[in-house]
PDB file of C-alpha atoms in Angstrom:
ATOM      1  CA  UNK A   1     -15.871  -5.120  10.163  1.00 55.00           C
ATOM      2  CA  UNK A   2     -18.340  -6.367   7.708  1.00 63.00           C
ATOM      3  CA  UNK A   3     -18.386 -10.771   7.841  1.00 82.00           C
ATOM      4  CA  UNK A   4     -17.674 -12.546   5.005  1.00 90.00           C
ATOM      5  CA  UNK A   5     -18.756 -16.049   3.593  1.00 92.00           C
ATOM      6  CA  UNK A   6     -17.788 -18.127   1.068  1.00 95.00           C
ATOM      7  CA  UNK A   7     -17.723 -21.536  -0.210  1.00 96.00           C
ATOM      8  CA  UNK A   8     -14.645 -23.450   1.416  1.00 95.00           C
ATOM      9  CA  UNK A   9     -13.567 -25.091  -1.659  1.00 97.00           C
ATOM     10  CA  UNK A  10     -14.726 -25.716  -5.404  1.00 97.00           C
ATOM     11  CA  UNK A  11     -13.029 -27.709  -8.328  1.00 97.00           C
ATOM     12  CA  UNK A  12     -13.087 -26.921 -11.882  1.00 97.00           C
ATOM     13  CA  UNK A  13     -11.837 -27.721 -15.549  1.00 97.00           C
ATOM     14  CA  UNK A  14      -9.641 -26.172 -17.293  1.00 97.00           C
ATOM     15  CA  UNK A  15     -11.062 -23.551 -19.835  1.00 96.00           C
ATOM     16  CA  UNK A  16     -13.541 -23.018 -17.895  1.00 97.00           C
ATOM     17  CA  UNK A  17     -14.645 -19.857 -16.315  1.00 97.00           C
ATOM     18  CA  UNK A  18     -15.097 -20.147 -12.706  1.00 98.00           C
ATOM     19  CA  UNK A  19     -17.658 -17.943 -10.044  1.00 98.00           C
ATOM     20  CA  UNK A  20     -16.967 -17.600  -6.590  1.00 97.00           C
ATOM     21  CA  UNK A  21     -19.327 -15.686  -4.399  1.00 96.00           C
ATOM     22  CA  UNK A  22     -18.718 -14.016  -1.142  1.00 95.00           C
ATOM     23  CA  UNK A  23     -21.974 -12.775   1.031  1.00 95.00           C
ATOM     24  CA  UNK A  24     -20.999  -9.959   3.157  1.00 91.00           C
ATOM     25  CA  UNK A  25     -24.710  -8.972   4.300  1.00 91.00           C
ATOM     26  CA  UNK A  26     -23.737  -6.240   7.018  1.00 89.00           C
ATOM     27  CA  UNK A  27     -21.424  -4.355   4.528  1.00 90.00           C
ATOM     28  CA  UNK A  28     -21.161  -0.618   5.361  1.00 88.00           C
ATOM     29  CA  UNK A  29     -21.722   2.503   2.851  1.00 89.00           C
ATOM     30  CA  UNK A  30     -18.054   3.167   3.072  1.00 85.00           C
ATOM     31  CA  UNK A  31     -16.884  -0.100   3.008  1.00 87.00           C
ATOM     32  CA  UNK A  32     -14.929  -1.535  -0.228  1.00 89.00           C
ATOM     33  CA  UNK A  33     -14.896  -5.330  -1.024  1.00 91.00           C
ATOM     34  CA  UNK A  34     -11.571  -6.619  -1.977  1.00 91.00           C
ATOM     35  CA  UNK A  35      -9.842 -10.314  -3.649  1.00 94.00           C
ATOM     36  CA  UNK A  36      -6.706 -11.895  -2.552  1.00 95.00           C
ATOM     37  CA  UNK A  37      -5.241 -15.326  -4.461  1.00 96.00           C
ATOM     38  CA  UNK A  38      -2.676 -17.175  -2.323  1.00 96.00           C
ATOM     39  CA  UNK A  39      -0.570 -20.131  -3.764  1.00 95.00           C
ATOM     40  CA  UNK A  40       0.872 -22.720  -1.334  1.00 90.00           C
ATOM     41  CA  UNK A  41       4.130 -21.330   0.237  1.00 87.00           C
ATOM     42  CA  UNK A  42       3.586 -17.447  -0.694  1.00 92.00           C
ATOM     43  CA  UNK A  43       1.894 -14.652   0.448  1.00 94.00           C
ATOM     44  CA  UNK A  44      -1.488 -13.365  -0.438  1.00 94.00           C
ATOM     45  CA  UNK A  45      -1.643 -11.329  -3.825  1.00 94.00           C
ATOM     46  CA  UNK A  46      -3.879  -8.858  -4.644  1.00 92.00           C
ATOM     47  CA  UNK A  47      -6.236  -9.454  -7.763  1.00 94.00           C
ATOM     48  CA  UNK A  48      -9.259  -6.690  -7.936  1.00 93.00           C
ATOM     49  CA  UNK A  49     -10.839  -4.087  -5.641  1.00 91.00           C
ATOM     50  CA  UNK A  50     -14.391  -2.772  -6.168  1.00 91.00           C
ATOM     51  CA  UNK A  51     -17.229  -0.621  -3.896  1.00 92.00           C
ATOM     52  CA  UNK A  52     -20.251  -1.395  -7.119  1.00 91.00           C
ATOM     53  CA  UNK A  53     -21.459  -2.449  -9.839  1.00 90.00           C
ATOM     54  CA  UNK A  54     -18.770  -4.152 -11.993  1.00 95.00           C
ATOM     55  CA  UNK A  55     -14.879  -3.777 -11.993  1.00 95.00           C
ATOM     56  CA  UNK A  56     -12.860  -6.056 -14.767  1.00 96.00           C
ATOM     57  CA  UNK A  57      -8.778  -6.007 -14.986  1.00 95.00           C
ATOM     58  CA  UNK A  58      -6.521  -8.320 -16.946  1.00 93.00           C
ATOM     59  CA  UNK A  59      -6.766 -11.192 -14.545  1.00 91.00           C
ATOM     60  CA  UNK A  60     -10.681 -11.272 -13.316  1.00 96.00           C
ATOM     61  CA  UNK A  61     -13.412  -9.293 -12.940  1.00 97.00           C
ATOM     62  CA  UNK A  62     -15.994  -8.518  -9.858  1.00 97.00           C
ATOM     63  CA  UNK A  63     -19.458  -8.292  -9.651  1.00 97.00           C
ATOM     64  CA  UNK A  64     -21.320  -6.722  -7.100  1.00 96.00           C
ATOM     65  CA  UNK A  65     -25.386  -5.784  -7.582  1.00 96.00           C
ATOM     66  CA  UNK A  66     -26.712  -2.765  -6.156  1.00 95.00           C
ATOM     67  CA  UNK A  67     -27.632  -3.955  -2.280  1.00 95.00           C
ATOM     68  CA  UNK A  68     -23.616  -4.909  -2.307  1.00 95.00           C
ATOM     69  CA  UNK A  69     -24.578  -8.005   0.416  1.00 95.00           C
ATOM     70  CA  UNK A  70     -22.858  -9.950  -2.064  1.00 95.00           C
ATOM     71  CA  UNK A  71     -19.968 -10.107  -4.615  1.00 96.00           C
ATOM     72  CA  UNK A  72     -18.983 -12.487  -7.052  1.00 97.00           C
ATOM     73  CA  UNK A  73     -15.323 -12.902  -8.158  1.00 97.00           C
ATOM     74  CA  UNK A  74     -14.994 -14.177 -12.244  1.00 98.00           C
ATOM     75  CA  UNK A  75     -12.045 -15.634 -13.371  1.00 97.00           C
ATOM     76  CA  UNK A  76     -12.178 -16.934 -17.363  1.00 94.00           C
ATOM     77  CA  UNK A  77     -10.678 -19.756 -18.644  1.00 93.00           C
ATOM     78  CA  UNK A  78      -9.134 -21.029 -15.378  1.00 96.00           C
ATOM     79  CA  UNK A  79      -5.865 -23.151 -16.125  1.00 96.00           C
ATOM     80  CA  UNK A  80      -3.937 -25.505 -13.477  1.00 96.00           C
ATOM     81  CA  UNK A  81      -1.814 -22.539 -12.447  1.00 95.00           C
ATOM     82  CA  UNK A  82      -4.836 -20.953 -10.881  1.00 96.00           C
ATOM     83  CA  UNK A  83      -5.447 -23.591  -8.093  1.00 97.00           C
ATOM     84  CA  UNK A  84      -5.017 -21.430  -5.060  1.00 97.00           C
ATOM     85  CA  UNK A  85      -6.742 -20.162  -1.833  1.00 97.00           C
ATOM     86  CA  UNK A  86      -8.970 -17.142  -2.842  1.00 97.00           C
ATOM     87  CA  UNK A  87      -9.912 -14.758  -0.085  1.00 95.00           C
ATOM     88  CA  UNK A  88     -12.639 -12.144   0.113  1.00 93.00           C
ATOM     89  CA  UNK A  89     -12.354  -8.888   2.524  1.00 90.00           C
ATOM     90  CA  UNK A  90     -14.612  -6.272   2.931  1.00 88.00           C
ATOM     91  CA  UNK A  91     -13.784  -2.831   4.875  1.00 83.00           C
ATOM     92  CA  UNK A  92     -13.457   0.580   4.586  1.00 76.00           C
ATOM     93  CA  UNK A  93     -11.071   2.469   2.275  1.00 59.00           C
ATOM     94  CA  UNK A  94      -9.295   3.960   5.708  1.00 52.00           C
ATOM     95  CA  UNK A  95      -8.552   2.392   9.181  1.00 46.00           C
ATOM     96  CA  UNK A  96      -9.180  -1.287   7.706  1.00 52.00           C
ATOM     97  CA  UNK A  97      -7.797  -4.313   9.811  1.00 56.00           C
ATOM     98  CA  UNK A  98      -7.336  -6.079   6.306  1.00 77.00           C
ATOM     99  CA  UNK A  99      -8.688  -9.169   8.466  1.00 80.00           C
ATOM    100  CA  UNK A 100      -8.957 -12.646   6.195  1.00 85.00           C
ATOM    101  CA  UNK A 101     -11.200 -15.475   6.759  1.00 85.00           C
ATOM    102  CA  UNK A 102     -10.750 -19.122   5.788  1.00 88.00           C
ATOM    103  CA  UNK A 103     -10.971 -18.395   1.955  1.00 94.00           C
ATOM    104  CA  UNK A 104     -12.042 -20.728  -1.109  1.00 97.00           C
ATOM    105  CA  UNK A 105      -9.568 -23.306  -2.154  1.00 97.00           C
ATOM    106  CA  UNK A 106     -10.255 -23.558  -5.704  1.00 97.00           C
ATOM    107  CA  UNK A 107      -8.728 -26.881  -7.684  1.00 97.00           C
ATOM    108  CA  UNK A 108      -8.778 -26.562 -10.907  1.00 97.00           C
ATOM    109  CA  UNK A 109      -8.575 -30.252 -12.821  1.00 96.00           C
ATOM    110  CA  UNK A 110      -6.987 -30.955 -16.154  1.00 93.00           C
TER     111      UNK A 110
ATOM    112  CA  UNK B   1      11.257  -2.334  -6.775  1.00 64.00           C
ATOM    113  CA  UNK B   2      12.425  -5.503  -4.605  1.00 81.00           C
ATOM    114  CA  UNK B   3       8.735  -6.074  -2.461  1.00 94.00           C
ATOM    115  CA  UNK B   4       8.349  -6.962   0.786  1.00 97.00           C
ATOM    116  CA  UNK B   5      11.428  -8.590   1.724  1.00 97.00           C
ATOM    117  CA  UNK B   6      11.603 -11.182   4.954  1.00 97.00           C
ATOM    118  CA  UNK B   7      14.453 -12.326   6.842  1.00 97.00           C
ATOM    119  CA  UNK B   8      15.154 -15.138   7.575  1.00 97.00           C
ATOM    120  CA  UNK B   9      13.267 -17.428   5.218  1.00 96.00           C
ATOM    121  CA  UNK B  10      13.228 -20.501   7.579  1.00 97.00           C
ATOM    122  CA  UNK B  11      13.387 -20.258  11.201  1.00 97.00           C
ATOM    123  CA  UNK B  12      14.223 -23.555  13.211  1.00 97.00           C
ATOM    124  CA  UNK B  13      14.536 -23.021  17.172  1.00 97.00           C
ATOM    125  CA  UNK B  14      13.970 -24.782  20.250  1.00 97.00           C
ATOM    126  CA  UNK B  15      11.300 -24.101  22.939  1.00 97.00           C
ATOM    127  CA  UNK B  16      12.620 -21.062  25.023  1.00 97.00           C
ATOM    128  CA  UNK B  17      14.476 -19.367  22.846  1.00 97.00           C
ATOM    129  CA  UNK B  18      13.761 -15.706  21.323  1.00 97.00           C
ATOM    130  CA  UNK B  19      13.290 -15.708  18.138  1.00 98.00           C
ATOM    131  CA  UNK B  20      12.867 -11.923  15.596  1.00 98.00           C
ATOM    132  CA  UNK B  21      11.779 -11.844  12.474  1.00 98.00           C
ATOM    133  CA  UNK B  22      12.390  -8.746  10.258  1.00 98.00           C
ATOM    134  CA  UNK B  23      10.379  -7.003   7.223  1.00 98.00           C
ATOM    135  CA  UNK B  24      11.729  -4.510   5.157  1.00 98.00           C
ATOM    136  CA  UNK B  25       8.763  -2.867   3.787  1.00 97.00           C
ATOM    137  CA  UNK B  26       8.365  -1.560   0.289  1.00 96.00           C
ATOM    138  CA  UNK B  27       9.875   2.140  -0.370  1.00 95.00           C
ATOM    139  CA  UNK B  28       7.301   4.654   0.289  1.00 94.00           C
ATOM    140  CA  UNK B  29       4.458   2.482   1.634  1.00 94.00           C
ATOM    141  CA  UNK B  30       2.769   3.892   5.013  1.00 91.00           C
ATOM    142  CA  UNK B  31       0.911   0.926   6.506  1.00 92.00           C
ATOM    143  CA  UNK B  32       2.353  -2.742   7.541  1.00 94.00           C
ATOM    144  CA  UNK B  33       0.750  -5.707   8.417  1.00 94.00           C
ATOM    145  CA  UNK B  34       1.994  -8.732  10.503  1.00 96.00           C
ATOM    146  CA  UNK B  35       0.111 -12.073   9.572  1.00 96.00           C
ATOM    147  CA  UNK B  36       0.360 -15.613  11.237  1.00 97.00           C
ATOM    148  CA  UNK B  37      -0.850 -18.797   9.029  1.00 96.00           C
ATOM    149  CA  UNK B  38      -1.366 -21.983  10.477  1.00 95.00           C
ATOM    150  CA  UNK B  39      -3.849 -24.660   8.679  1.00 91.00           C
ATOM    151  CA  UNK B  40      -6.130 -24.877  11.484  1.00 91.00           C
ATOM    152  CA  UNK B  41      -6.501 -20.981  12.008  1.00 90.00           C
ATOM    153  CA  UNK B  42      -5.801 -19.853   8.868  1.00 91.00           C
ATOM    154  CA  UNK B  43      -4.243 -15.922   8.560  1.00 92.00           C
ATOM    155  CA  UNK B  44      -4.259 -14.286  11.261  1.00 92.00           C
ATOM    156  CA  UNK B  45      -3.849  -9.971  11.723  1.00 92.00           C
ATOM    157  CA  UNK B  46      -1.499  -9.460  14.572  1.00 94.00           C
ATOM    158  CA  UNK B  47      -0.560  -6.290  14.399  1.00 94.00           C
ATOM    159  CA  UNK B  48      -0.358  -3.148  12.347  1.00 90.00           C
ATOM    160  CA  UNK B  49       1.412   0.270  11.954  1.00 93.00           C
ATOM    161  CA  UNK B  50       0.672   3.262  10.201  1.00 91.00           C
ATOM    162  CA  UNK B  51       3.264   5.742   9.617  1.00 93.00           C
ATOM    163  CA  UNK B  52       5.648   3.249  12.254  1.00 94.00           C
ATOM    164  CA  UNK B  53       2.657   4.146  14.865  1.00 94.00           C
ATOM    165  CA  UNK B  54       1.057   0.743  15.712  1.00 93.00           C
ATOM    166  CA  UNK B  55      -2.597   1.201  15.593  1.00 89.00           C
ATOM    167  CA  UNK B  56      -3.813  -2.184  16.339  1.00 87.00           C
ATOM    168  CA  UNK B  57      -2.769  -4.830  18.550  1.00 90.00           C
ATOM    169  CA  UNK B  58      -5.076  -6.698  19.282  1.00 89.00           C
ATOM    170  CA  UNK B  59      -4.392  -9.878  17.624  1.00 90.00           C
ATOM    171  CA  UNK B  60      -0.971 -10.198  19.165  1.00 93.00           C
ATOM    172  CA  UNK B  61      -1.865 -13.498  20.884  1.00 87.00           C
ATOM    173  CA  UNK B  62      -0.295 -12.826  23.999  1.00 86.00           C
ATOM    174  CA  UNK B  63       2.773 -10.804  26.139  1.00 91.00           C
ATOM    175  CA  UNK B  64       5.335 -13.010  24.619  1.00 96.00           C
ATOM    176  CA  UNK B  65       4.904 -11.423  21.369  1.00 97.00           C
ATOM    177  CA  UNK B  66       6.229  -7.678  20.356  1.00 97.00           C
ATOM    178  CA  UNK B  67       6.075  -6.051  17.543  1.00 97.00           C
ATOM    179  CA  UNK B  68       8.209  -2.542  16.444  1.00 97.00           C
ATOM    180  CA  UNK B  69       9.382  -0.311  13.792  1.00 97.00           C
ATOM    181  CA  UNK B  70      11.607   2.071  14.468  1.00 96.00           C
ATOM    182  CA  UNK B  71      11.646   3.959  11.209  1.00 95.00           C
ATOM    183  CA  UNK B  72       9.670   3.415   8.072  1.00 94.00           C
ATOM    184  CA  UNK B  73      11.864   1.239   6.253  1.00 95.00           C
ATOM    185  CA  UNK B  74      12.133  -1.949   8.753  1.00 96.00           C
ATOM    186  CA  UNK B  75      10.129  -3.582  11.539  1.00 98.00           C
ATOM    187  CA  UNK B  76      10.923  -6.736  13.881  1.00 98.00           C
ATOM    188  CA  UNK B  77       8.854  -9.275  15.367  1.00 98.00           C
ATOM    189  CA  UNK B  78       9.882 -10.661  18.722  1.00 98.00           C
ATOM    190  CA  UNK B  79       8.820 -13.846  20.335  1.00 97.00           C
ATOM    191  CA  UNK B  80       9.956 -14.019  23.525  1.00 97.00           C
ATOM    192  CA  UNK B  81      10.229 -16.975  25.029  1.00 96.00           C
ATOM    193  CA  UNK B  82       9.187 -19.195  21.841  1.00 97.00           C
ATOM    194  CA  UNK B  83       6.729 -22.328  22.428  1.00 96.00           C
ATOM    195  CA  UNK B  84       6.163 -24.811  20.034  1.00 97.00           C
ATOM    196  CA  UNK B  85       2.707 -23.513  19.277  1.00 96.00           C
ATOM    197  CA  UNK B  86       4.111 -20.221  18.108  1.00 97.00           C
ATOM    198  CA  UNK B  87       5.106 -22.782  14.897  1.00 97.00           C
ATOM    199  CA  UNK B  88       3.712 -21.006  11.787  1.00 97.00           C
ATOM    200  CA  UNK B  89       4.351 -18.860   8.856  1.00 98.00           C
ATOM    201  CA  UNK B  90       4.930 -15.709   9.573  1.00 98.00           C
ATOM    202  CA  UNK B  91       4.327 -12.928   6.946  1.00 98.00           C
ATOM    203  CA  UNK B  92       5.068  -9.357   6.407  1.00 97.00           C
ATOM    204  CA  UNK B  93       2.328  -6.585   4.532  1.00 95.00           C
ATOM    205  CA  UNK B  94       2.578  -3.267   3.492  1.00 94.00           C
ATOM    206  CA  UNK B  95       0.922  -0.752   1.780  1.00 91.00           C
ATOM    207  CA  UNK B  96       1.041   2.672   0.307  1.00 89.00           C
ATOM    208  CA  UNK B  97      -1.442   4.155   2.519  1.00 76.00           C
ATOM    209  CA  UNK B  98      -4.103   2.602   5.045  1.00 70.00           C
ATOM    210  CA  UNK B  99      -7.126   0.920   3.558  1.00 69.00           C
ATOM    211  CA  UNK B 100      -4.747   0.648   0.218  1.00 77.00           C
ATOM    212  CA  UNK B 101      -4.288  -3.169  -1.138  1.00 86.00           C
ATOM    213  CA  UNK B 102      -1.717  -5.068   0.762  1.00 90.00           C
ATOM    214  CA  UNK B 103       1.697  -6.549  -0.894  1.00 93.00           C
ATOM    215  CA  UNK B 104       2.862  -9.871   1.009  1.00 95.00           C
ATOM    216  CA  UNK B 105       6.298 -10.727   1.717  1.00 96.00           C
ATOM    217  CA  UNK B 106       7.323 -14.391   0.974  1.00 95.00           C
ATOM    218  CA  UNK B 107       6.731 -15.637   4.831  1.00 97.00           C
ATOM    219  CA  UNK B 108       8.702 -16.336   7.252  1.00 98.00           C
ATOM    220  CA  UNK B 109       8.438 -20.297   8.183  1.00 97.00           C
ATOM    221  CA  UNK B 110       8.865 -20.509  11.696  1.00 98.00           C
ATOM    222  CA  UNK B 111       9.511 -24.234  13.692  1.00 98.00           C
ATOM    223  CA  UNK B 112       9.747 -23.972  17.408  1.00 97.00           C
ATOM    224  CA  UNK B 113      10.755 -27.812  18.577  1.00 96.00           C
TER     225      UNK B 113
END
């Protein structure tokens, strides 16, 4: 499975769009690089799956340039509800171990 | 559709004792996932099925832990005996078909004393 890094935590403002990156520099040609938020006391959710270029849905969107060593999850106008724990996987579409590292705890200040 | 569904919510138990935690997986998903979360090693994969086949193990820390699921629409973790180490959350996964994105249960929170 392809190794994933990101920041361990970032803060931001309200209204303000936040960036995290993930660096996943041994990603394989079928692998797929997928987002998970998790609040305190529930289970991971799923937020936006993508394999290139750019992939937008109603909560962020996901950037990933043409090498794919990298991706870079967008959310817009972060408010205090979307302090959470945000997790970056990358495997393939089939037999994946859906394996999650420490994540980015994101604080987002008023 | 009701989600992953956990039972029981809270688990409080003393050392020695077996403990099993259940998941009732969503209707018609193939995969599902058994998680651990602590704060010092964050989530971690024990063990997962595919079509109620497990296909990987490996994370399944050690002999005291077993995992099953006897038909598609339930599976059971088993800690047997339970240390106060085992102490964590606990959460249940599925998904409509391997590699698909995963849908958590709400946890089981586990407290072996």
């Amino acid at each position: 499975l392809a190794k994933t890094t990101q920041p361990i935590s970032m803060d931001s403002y309200e209204g303000q769009e936040v960036n995290i990156t993930c660096s996943h520099n041994n990603i394989a040609t079928n692998d797929y690089i997928t987002w998970y938020q998790q609040f305190p006391s529930q289970g991971p959710r799923f937020i936006i799956q993508g394999y290139k270029t750019k992939v937008t849905n109603e909560v962020a969107s996901l950037f990933i340039p043409a090498d794919r060593k990298s991706s870079t999850l967008s959310l817009p106008r972060v408010s205090l509800s979307d302090t959470a724990v945000y997790y970056c996987l990358v495997g393939p579409g089939y037999g994946q171990n859906f394996v999650f590292g420490p994540g980015t705890r994101l604080s987002v200040l008023p | 559709d009701a989600g992953v569904i956990q039972s029981p919510r809270h688990e409080v138990t003393e050392m020695g004792q077996e403990v099993t935690l259940r998941c009732k997986p969503i209707s018609g998903h193939n995969s599902l996932f058994w998680y651990r979360q602590t704060m010092m090693r964050g989530l971690e994969l024990l063990i997962y099925f595919n079509n109620n086949v497990p296909i990987d193990d490996s994370g399944m820390p050690e002999d005291r832990f077993s995992a099953k699921m006897p038909n598609a629409s339930f599976s059971t973790l088993k800690i047997q005996p339970s240390e106060p180490r085992d102490s964590a959350v606990y959460f249940c996964a599925s998904s409509l078909i391997e590699g698909e994105k995963l849908f958590f249960g709400s946890g089981t929170q586990l407290s072996v004393l």
